């Protein structure tokens, strides 16, 4: 019998929208994640063109404060000197420096996040003076926009140029997307970009629908996590 | 559309920013008169010419300082507040209130 999101202890903020789009769910880290939408092979090709994938069930966290950089480096994290640059870690986790005193930590697309678990369990108010936890998993939803048409989609809803000539892999852009404050991280490869997008959970359904509407003219569709894993 | 250079995020459309008023020296809240405090809180010089103002890049909640020419309608320079504010400012409880809750 097919897994329903309501059978899992945790679910994405968007699970009703995903169900409406025909998602098939699998359990990952105790959460229901849309693994595909019934066309596993077609979705891999769709991901190369233009796809939207909900990653809200994957692991993430954040830290801020004047002592953020020193504390993270003490834990063995590789952190960029400049703001708005992402540093890949050896275990597949990525750490995006949002400001001199703020960082965002994203787990990999397989559901892993050993570094995130270590950071969250090591951190305490007493031991990390001047470095404070930001509960990104509870406050931000996480989408991936994939494919060669994704930069064209962003020209409709975002004022910052995200085409290849303006944005390199691992760069971070913090701006307005469809009138919402959002963090965009350029990932993927030089040939096929993947843009991670994080924004406030209160507007998750609004942005999901706005993006589906905006990507219609480019043939964009929802894709499952499997297609994203195959792509990267 | 007008654009402004955010010291943290680079050039962005002006609609991503919020204006936060003039940069003015704060009087000592324990020693200044009510009139001086009201002047600091509520009044703007609204000068024609070069002004120094607080601006916020809303998407990142990042506050910075912009110098603007209000006659030419030009943004001259933007920079991080640490250029002007180099030390933390702590507030002490006025002696007159000691012992009162």
JSON list of C-alpha atoms in Angstrom, two decimals, chain A residues 83-84 159-160 173-176 181, chain B residues 8-9 12-13 16 57-60:
[
{"chain": "A", "resi": 83, "resn": "UNK", "atom": "CA", "xyz": [29.96, 36.40, 2.45]},
{"chain": "A", "resi": 84, "resn": "UNK", "atom": "CA", "xyz": [27.52, 34.87, -0.08]},
{"chain": "A", "resi": 159, "resn": "UNK", "atom": "CA", "xyz": [15.43, 40.89, -10.15]},
{"chain": "A", "resi": 160, "resn": "UNK", "atom": "CA", "xyz": [18.92, 39.41, -9.77]},
{"chain": "A", "resi": 173, "resn": "UNK", "atom": "CA", "xyz": [22.02, 35.31, -3.63]},
{"chain": "A", "resi": 174, "resn": "UNK", "atom": "CA", "xyz": [19.77, 36.77, -0.94]},
{"chain": "A", "resi": 175, "resn": "UNK", "atom": "CA", "xyz": [16.95, 38.68, -2.57]},
{"chain": "A", "resi": 176, "resn": "UNK", "atom": "CA", "xyz": [13.22, 38.87, -3.35]},
{"chain": "A", "resi": 181, "resn": "UNK", "atom": "CA", "xyz": [12.61, 37.22, 0.98]},
{"chain": "B", "resi": 8, "resn": "UNK", "atom": "CA", "xyz": [26.74, 42.94, 1.88]},
{"chain": "B", "resi": 9, "resn": "UNK", "atom": "CA", "xyz": [24.82, 41.87, -1.25]},
{"chain": "B", "resi": 12, "resn": "UNK", "atom": "CA", "xyz": [19.85, 45.59, -5.82]},
{"chain": "B", "resi": 13, "resn": "UNK", "atom": "CA", "xyz": [16.59, 47.22, -6.87]},
{"chain": "B", "resi": 16, "resn": "UNK", "atom": "CA", "xyz": [14.47, 45.64, -1.62]},
{"chain": "B", "resi": 57, "resn": "UNK", "atom": "CA", "xyz": [18.32, 45.46, 2.96]},
{"chain": "B", "resi": 58, "resn": "UNK", "atom": "CA", "xyz": [15.05, 43.77, 3.90]},
{"chain": "B", "resi": 59, "resn": "UNK", "atom": "CA", "xyz": [15.78, 40.33, 2.40]},
{"chain": "B", "resi": 60, "resn": "UNK", "atom": "CA", "xyz": [18.75, 39.92, 4.76]}
]
